[in-house]
Structure formats: C-alpha cells, structure tokens
XYZ file of C-alpha atoms in Angstrom:
479
model
C 16.080 -23.356 0.569
C 15.699 -23.346 4.347
C 12.120 -24.615 4.699
C 12.197 -24.761 8.495
C 12.823 -21.019 8.901
C 10.033 -20.299 6.388
C 7.607 -22.438 8.396
C 8.755 -20.862 11.661
C 8.353 -17.221 10.594
C 5.001 -17.815 8.858
C 3.863 -19.387 12.144
C 4.728 -16.160 13.940
C 2.815 -14.178 11.309
C -0.294 -16.271 12.035
C 0.104 -15.713 15.784
C 0.431 -11.982 15.107
C -2.700 -12.032 12.935
C -4.582 -13.812 15.742
C -3.571 -11.008 18.110
C -4.646 -8.349 15.593
C -8.077 -10.013 15.320
C -8.724 -9.381 19.004
C -9.258 -5.713 18.092
C -12.423 -6.288 16.003
C -13.536 -8.743 18.735
C -13.387 -5.837 21.185
C -15.330 -3.629 18.758
C -18.015 -6.330 18.431
C -18.219 -6.503 22.234
C -18.644 -2.725 22.503
C -21.407 -2.647 19.878
C -22.862 -6.007 21.036
C -22.567 -7.618 17.587
C -22.678 -11.346 16.818
C -19.923 -10.958 14.218
C -17.444 -11.027 17.085
C -17.889 -14.814 17.226
C -16.486 -15.097 13.681
C -13.412 -13.089 14.660
C -12.712 -14.973 17.883
C -13.129 -18.275 16.012
C -10.710 -17.207 13.285
C -8.261 -15.830 15.854
C -8.310 -19.196 17.629
C -7.670 -21.048 14.345
C -4.754 -18.722 13.491
C -3.300 -19.050 16.991
C -3.480 -22.854 17.066
C -1.941 -23.306 13.599
C 0.656 -20.613 14.277
C 1.701 -22.114 17.620
C 2.023 -25.544 16.046
C 4.277 -24.080 13.354
C 6.563 -22.302 15.839
C 6.526 -25.175 18.326
C 9.633 -26.702 16.824
C 12.381 -24.130 16.391
C 14.492 -24.519 13.244
C 17.972 -25.945 13.715
C 19.285 -23.764 10.934
C 18.221 -20.152 11.521
C 20.053 -18.740 8.524
C 17.957 -17.148 5.826
C 19.046 -15.107 2.847
C 17.511 -13.196 -0.044
C 15.729 -16.200 -1.536
C 14.128 -17.225 1.754
C 13.342 -13.592 2.565
C 11.306 -13.074 -0.593
C 9.486 -16.406 -0.228
C 8.699 -15.775 3.460
C 7.230 -12.340 2.749
C 5.156 -13.492 -0.252
C 3.750 -16.587 1.460
C 3.046 -14.650 4.654
C 0.983 -12.032 2.835
C -0.954 -14.778 1.031
C -1.554 -16.673 4.288
C -2.685 -13.470 6.015
C -5.226 -12.932 3.251
C -6.484 -16.536 3.276
C -7.155 -16.453 7.028
C -8.100 -12.773 7.177
C -11.039 -13.423 4.839
C -12.605 -16.042 7.139
C -14.422 -13.634 9.519
C -16.346 -12.125 6.597
C -17.482 -15.581 5.472
C -18.168 -17.016 8.947
C -20.228 -13.970 9.914
C -22.203 -14.276 6.664
C -21.552 -10.623 5.792
C -19.605 -11.586 2.652
C -20.797 -15.149 1.883
C -18.525 -15.751 -1.131
C -14.997 -16.710 -0.074
C -13.467 -15.272 -3.274
C -15.228 -11.956 -2.601
C -14.094 -12.023 1.036
C -10.530 -12.794 -0.074
C -10.649 -9.937 -2.583
C -11.862 -7.574 0.144
C -9.235 -8.449 2.751
C -6.329 -8.639 0.263
C -7.457 -5.207 -0.888
C -7.290 -4.191 2.769
C -3.871 -5.625 3.631
C -2.310 -4.364 0.393
C -3.832 -0.912 1.094
C -5.629 -0.939 -2.243
C -9.142 -0.068 -1.121
C -10.931 -1.690 -4.081
C -14.178 -3.285 -2.946
C -16.820 -5.765 -4.085
C -19.419 -4.356 -1.662
C -22.504 -2.602 -2.978
C -23.567 -1.459 0.485
C -20.655 -0.834 2.850
C -22.947 0.474 5.583
C -24.653 -2.948 5.828
C -21.520 -4.399 7.461
C -21.177 -4.659 11.231
C -18.870 -2.301 13.097
C -16.465 -5.203 13.714
C -16.139 -5.989 9.998
C -15.822 -2.309 9.107
C -13.089 -1.977 11.710
C -11.258 -5.076 10.415
C -11.307 -3.708 6.850
C -9.801 -0.386 7.937
C -7.423 -1.926 10.478
C -6.058 -4.211 7.735
C -4.976 -1.030 5.903
C -3.038 0.115 8.946
C -1.413 -3.315 9.375
C -0.385 -3.513 5.718
C 0.593 0.134 5.346
C 3.932 0.041 7.108
C 4.256 -3.716 6.604
C 3.718 -6.678 8.862
C 7.406 -7.616 8.821
C 8.502 -4.176 9.923
C 6.293 -4.786 12.974
C 7.459 -8.392 13.338
C 11.100 -7.308 13.435
C 10.259 -5.158 16.459
C 8.497 -7.809 18.527
C 10.471 -10.841 17.305
C 14.274 -10.409 17.318
C 15.144 -12.876 14.570
C 18.670 -14.195 14.373
C 20.637 -15.664 11.520
C 20.884 -14.364 7.981
C 19.963 -10.756 7.442
C 16.700 -9.179 8.582
C 17.261 -6.665 5.805
C 16.105 -9.325 3.343
C 12.648 -9.233 4.947
C 12.447 -5.431 4.880
C 13.748 -5.320 1.307
C 11.117 -7.811 0.145
C 8.284 -5.866 1.801
C 9.313 -2.213 1.614
C 8.379 -0.151 -1.465
C 10.948 1.527 -3.683
C 13.973 0.777 -5.872
C 16.300 0.336 -2.867
C 15.921 -0.008 0.894
C 18.410 1.377 3.361
C 18.775 1.453 7.117
C 18.251 4.675 9.056
C 20.437 3.320 11.861
C 22.969 0.444 11.905
C 20.547 -2.119 13.371
C 17.546 -3.212 11.298
C 15.411 -3.692 14.413
C 16.082 -0.096 15.503
C 15.151 1.109 12.013
C 11.844 -0.788 12.269
C 11.140 0.819 15.660
C 11.780 4.317 14.337
C 9.532 3.776 11.301
C 6.665 2.416 13.387
C 6.996 5.144 16.001
C 6.648 7.823 13.314
C 3.732 5.872 11.800
C 1.868 5.520 15.122
C 2.399 9.137 16.193
C 1.167 10.511 12.850
C -1.905 8.236 12.987
C -2.791 9.374 16.523
C -2.338 13.056 15.607
C -4.768 12.655 12.696
C -7.315 10.893 14.934
C -7.158 13.709 17.488
C -7.585 16.466 14.879
C -10.563 14.649 13.305
C -12.167 14.252 16.737
C -11.638 17.967 17.407
C -13.308 18.615 14.044
C -16.459 16.861 15.241
C -16.028 13.457 13.619
C -17.473 10.502 15.605
C -14.900 8.351 17.424
C -15.422 5.191 15.340
C -15.228 7.167 12.109
C -12.090 9.033 13.202
C -10.298 5.792 14.118
C -11.204 3.829 10.982
C -10.612 6.710 8.558
C -7.260 7.475 10.205
C -6.280 3.832 9.724
C -7.269 4.125 6.057
C -5.370 7.380 5.614
C -2.226 6.188 7.407
C -2.074 2.996 5.343
C -3.098 4.983 2.240
C -5.788 2.332 1.773
C -9.100 4.121 1.310
C -11.768 1.800 2.703
C -14.617 4.065 3.786
C -17.317 3.181 6.286
C -20.015 5.029 4.344
C -21.291 4.417 0.829
C -20.400 8.026 -0.022
C -16.770 7.513 1.069
C -15.728 10.888 2.549
C -18.326 13.095 0.829
C -20.696 13.311 3.838
C -18.090 14.693 6.233
C -17.371 18.379 6.836
C -15.012 20.361 4.649
C -12.667 20.667 7.645
C -12.447 16.882 8.095
C -11.950 16.408 4.360
C -9.129 18.968 4.416
C -7.454 17.201 7.361
C -7.610 13.875 5.504
C -6.187 15.584 2.385
C -3.167 16.841 4.313
C -2.497 13.525 6.038
C -2.892 11.479 2.843
C -0.163 13.590 1.280
C 2.015 13.374 4.411
C 1.771 9.581 4.541
C 2.852 9.494 0.899
C 6.214 11.085 1.815
C 9.311 8.933 2.248
C 9.521 8.271 6.012
C 13.279 8.878 5.882
C 12.338 12.540 5.377
C 10.657 12.649 8.800
C 13.538 10.828 10.431
C 16.031 13.360 9.079
C 13.716 16.273 9.899
C 13.358 15.185 13.533
C 17.027 14.272 13.959
C 20.322 16.093 13.863
C 20.758 15.843 10.081
C 17.900 18.142 9.061
C 19.816 19.144 5.945
C 19.486 15.620 4.534
C 15.702 15.965 4.553
C 15.792 18.880 2.129
C 18.285 17.126 -0.136
C 15.709 14.443 -0.941
C 14.991 15.072 -4.603
C 12.144 12.572 -4.673
C 10.202 14.461 -1.981
C 10.663 17.767 -3.813
C 9.318 16.330 -7.066
C 6.489 14.585 -5.212
C 5.198 17.952 -3.995
C 5.841 19.614 -7.372
C 3.723 16.965 -9.122
C 0.974 17.364 -6.521
C 0.877 21.172 -6.777
C 0.950 21.141 -10.586
C -1.839 18.539 -10.740
C -4.011 20.438 -8.255
C -3.531 23.675 -10.186
C -4.432 22.182 -13.561
C -7.446 20.258 -12.264
C -8.753 23.250 -10.267
C -8.680 25.356 -13.435
C -10.338 22.549 -15.414
C -13.227 21.858 -12.979
C -13.825 25.413 -11.744
C -17.216 25.537 -13.485
C -18.517 22.381 -11.775
C -18.443 23.803 -8.236
C -20.069 26.824 -6.596
C -16.751 28.615 -6.074
C -13.069 28.456 -6.987
C -12.035 27.582 -3.397
C -14.382 24.556 -3.450
C -12.995 23.459 -6.820
C -9.504 23.726 -5.300
C -10.645 21.782 -2.232
C -11.992 18.833 -4.246
C -9.057 18.908 -6.679
C -6.575 18.839 -3.791
C -8.418 15.993 -2.073
C -8.619 13.861 -5.194
C -5.029 14.485 -6.274
C -3.833 13.646 -2.762
C -6.012 10.539 -2.708
C -4.902 9.265 -6.113
C -1.162 10.003 -6.073
C -0.817 8.458 -2.604
C -3.003 5.564 -3.843
C -5.395 6.050 -0.918
C -8.602 5.993 -2.930
C -10.966 8.097 -0.806
C -13.355 10.367 -2.693
C -15.335 13.529 -1.950
C -16.988 13.714 -5.369
C -17.494 11.529 -8.425
C -14.441 12.411 -10.529
C -15.910 10.120 -13.198
C -17.990 13.180 -14.156
C -15.025 15.549 -14.389
C -13.660 16.797 -17.750
C -11.344 14.527 -19.764
C -8.263 16.580 -18.931
C -8.800 16.148 -15.174
C -9.475 12.424 -15.503
C -6.354 12.017 -17.643
C -4.191 13.766 -15.045
C -5.624 11.510 -12.326
C -4.887 8.391 -14.373
C -1.310 9.570 -15.007
C -0.605 10.184 -11.320
C -2.143 6.768 -10.555
C 0.902 5.300 -12.271
C 3.396 7.682 -10.647
C 2.248 6.957 -7.105
C 3.838 8.166 -3.880
C 7.430 8.220 -2.630
C 9.530 5.140 -1.996
C 9.665 4.338 1.712
C 6.099 5.594 2.273
C 2.863 3.680 2.757
C 1.738 4.615 -0.772
C 1.700 2.459 -3.885
C 2.282 3.037 -7.591
C 5.539 2.920 -9.528
C 7.036 5.503 -7.099
C 8.369 8.979 -7.790
C 11.999 7.849 -7.360
C 11.671 5.312 -10.183
C 10.097 7.940 -12.434
C 12.999 10.295 -11.643
C 15.589 7.617 -12.404
C 13.790 6.784 -15.648
C 13.862 10.428 -16.807
C 17.479 10.834 -15.727
C 18.339 7.711 -17.748
C 16.644 9.204 -20.810
C 18.623 12.415 -20.276
C 21.877 10.480 -20.028
C 21.163 8.603 -23.244
C 20.513 11.881 -25.072
C 23.783 13.345 -23.730
C 25.664 10.211 -24.800
C 24.267 10.519 -28.330
C 25.479 14.123 -28.494
C 28.846 13.417 -26.816
C 29.629 9.699 -27.313
C 32.968 9.817 -25.466
C 31.751 11.711 -22.421
C 31.189 9.993 -19.072
C 28.074 10.876 -17.091
C 27.248 9.976 -13.500
C 23.605 9.814 -12.539
C 22.867 11.418 -9.179
C 19.878 11.378 -6.866
C 19.924 13.383 -3.622
C 23.485 14.469 -4.525
C 24.606 10.826 -4.427
C 25.684 8.671 -7.339
C 23.043 6.126 -8.337
C 24.498 2.646 -8.629
C 24.163 1.046 -12.055
C 22.458 -1.960 -10.469
C 19.652 0.345 -9.253
C 19.223 1.825 -12.745
C 19.166 -1.663 -14.231
C 16.678 -2.738 -11.564
C 14.338 0.154 -12.384
C 14.391 -0.765 -16.085
C 13.663 -4.419 -15.291
C 10.897 -3.405 -12.878
C 9.162 -1.227 -15.472
C 9.364 -3.987 -18.085
C 7.997 -6.591 -15.662
C 5.288 -4.145 -14.624
C 4.268 -3.638 -18.267
C 4.127 -7.403 -18.939
C 1.926 -8.086 -15.886
C -0.273 -5.094 -16.721
C -0.857 -6.219 -20.320
C -1.438 -9.869 -19.344
C -3.951 -8.829 -16.673
C -5.726 -6.496 -19.068
C -6.015 -9.279 -21.643
C -7.415 -11.780 -19.123
C -10.135 -9.527 -17.737
C -11.391 -8.605 -21.229
C -13.131 -12.002 -21.144
C -15.774 -10.326 -18.951
C -16.786 -8.104 -21.872
C -16.542 -4.768 -20.083
C -15.467 -1.533 -21.794
C -11.812 -0.617 -22.281
C -11.781 2.318 -19.820
C -13.250 0.147 -17.046
C -10.788 -2.671 -17.735
C -7.749 -0.410 -18.111
C -8.392 1.573 -14.943
C -9.402 -1.563 -12.978
C -5.976 -3.074 -13.662
C -4.341 0.301 -12.974
C -6.223 0.622 -9.682
C -5.286 -2.853 -8.443
C -1.649 -3.165 -9.538
C -0.945 0.343 -8.195
C -2.959 -0.332 -4.999
C -5.246 2.651 -5.568
C -8.818 1.335 -5.290
C -11.173 3.264 -7.573
C -10.738 3.657 -11.315
C -13.126 5.072 -13.896
C -16.503 4.053 -15.367
C -17.827 0.864 -13.680
C -15.029 0.905 -11.074
C -15.213 4.642 -10.431
C -15.777 6.282 -7.013
C -19.467 5.305 -7.048
C -18.862 1.828 -8.504
C -17.079 -1.333 -7.361
C -15.548 -4.614 -8.566
C -18.579 -6.831 -7.809
C -19.525 -7.187 -11.478
C -16.326 -8.988 -12.464
C -16.060 -12.773 -12.795
C -14.241 -15.034 -10.345
C -11.323 -15.272 -12.804
C -11.008 -11.492 -13.032
C -11.205 -11.122 -9.253
C -8.381 -13.662 -8.899
C -6.332 -11.650 -11.422
C -6.981 -8.512 -9.367
C -6.004 -10.308 -6.136
C -2.710 -11.290 -7.769
C -2.212 -7.719 -8.990
C -2.837 -6.236 -5.546
C -0.319 -8.571 -3.918
C 2.236 -8.095 -6.697
C 1.817 -4.318 -6.601
C 2.205 -4.104 -2.819
C 5.279 -6.358 -2.768
C 6.917 -4.710 -5.782
C 6.288 -7.612 -8.205
C 9.321 -9.863 -7.723
C 8.581 -11.521 -4.359
C 5.283 -12.832 -5.758
C 6.769 -13.835 -9.126
C 9.542 -15.795 -7.391
C 6.924 -18.185 -6.004
C 6.374 -19.424 -9.579
C 10.086 -19.981 -10.223
C 11.058 -23.703 -9.739
C 14.719 -22.874 -9.014
C 13.698 -20.977 -5.863
C 12.300 -24.138 -4.245
C 15.368 -26.319 -4.721
C 17.278 -27.290 -1.621
C 20.795 -25.921 -1.300
C-alpha cells in the first residue's frame, strides 16, 4: 500500500473542498447572513490541513487498484466529515451526526434529510446542500483529474472506484480528456436547465439550487413542499432534465460526435426509457381518479417516475397517498435506478439487463445442454468477468440491505418505513414511504440508525466495494 500517495491525493481533495466552500460564502455575502463565517472558517481549516498534506510530494507516485479504491472511499468520508462543520458551526444543525447525515446525503446525491423545516436554513446552507449534490453527481475525482494531472499508476482506477455501473470505459484514449468531456456535458446541461427555469419565472436562487439538485439527481429542495409550489411548467422542465441526467453520458458523447450510430445501439438507454414510459402509463391509469384531469395525473406520474428511477427524490405530491399498485411500481423502480455512467443511483439498468440475460442463458442451457451461448449488450459480447461481477454485486447488495434492515429495526418503526428507508439510502433516492415519505424525514431515527444510513449512502454511491475494502485488513498491508 502506497500511503504517501493516499495522503497526497486526499490533501488535494481537502483543498478542492475549501475552494468549493467559497461559493456558499459568496451567497452569505449577497444575502448578508452570519452563516458565512462558518463556511469561511471551515474552508480555512480544510485549506490548512490540505496544504500540509500536499506539502511533501510522495517519492513513489505509483498507485493501483487497491490504492485507487482506498483513496476514493477515504476522500468521500473526509469530505463528509469536514462538509458537515458549517452546519454545526452556524448552529443551524447543532447535532454533528445530523449534520453529517445531511451533507453525506448531499454529496452522495441521496437527498434524504433530517430537517423538519428546510426553509429555516440560511441561503448559504441551502446553497451548500444543493451544491453538494452537483459536486457529488459527476464525482469529485472526475473533476480532480481535470485540474490535477496525476502521474504514476492508472487514473482509471480512480474513475472506476467512483463511477457507477458494472464497468467503466474511456470515451477517448486519455482519462483526463474523458473527464473533461464528461464535465463539459454536465455543466452545459446544468446551465441549460437553469436558463429554462429562469425563463419559466422561477427566482434565480431557486433555479440555481434546483438545477444543482436535478443535475446531481440529488433532490434537496429549498422549500418544505419540495417542488409542489412551483408552476406546472417548471415541474415539467425538472421532469425532463431528471430523466436526461439519468441517461448514460456516453450516449450524449456519441450523439454529439461522429459516431451517432453508437448512441442508438445502447441497449441500456432503450430499456431505461421503456421502463419509464411503462411505469408512467400504469401509474397514470392507477391514479387518474385522484387528480382533476387525466393530463394532471400524467404530469404527476411522469414527475414521480422520473424522480424515483433517477434517484433524484423531488416530489410534487405525496405519493404515500397513492394506490398500492402505484407505490409498488415506485418501490420497484427505486431498485432499478438509472443508467450506468449517469449521475443516478440504484442497481442500474445495465445490471438488471445482464441479470435477465443470464437467466435467459441458463434456461437455454437447460434446454440445450451442449449449446454455446454468448451474452451480448449493445451488440458486443459481455465478458464473463462482468457477468460474475454483477452476480457478486447483487449478492453483496442483498447482504448489506438485510443487515441494515435488521439493525434499524431496533428503533421499533414499522416494516414499510424501515424497508423503504434502507431502500432510499442504499439506492441514493431520498424519500421512501410512511414516516420517510415525501412529507416525512429521517429525524425520528436513532443515532445508530442514522450511522447505518450514512454507511448505506456512501456504499450505494461508490458501488459497495470501495467502502467495504476499508474494513479488509489485507488492503492495508504494505507491499
């Protein structure tokens, strides 16, 4: 294990976080809020510690898969530990565990909250919550690879540890160029959404923060009613962009480049839209009697399906009150999640596709034992290691899910609340059902349960293994 490179890169992450914190400082200055002092203090602490850590450059700059996973996991934990400080120092979230829950929920783009009154927060804290979604959406290391040209080892190990999906590939030969392309698409789409929301009459602060939440598929609102108080036009815009940010970003790269045909070969994207359309259709039919017209039922169904499958977590109505069929569909697509290579969470559509294709292959093998079948995705053969990895991921996912569910039952809450709370955190969604529904929050859980949820949010965002490796003694042994 190359400890010096771990220390060095985590130092840069802290410096980067200090720079990010200057944004809410500016917001506090604009709105003349005292909370800005908490942010400038925390930024100074991050900068000093970070600069001390990068002061001595490592002699050995090589880092491989093991270091890559450890660096990413520890960096996300460190970002959360320091990112929670402004909430505590400002007194707006006095409990450090609650503040940690809130900011980890932000960075991991979960959107689950412990706040009973969101509107009581200062503009600076509201901005930091939403901005943390935008930072975590594409990934801090994707950004770091742009501004910090790291040498030695393979930068792909950092992207692989942080990027969602069963496999991570490069759009162009150089990893740094790939990172630039991804972030350029991300920034442009975010700005376009902001502009359209402003044209639709949304206030500037609201348009910026809600665009951050949509882009990162996070879901922190700045109003207690989430998105319900905004116009139908603004809700429709957010619906469209939630779904767009849930698409594999490779699709946009191919669509904008010379190889447009590759975009339409992406089987995952096709099934992503099929699942969305089917879910909207079924839920619209199921809730048609709860709204004044069929178009409004479609509008709310589309918004909620887009919000849940992309794991954004915004809400325009309390789907806790919807019929059982609609709630069941929403819970099912909570598990499916968005596409790999997007800012969304969940198991990912590509893994679900591979799982069903594996089942199909097994059935064919039973019928024709001597036949040889090749699994394909996007007209390309799927490597057996990827299939094996998907199976291992789903098993690990199930073990963590069950263990988490068992631990939080100590709080004595009902099964639906507990089940959907774990579902909402490990899939980085935000709201669940019953006590943690769109009008509820996670404040009523114990410190132990909140710590379980914090672990789940981090594990879900980093695809389980990077976080689990921290608890493996063999990882920490020197080479």
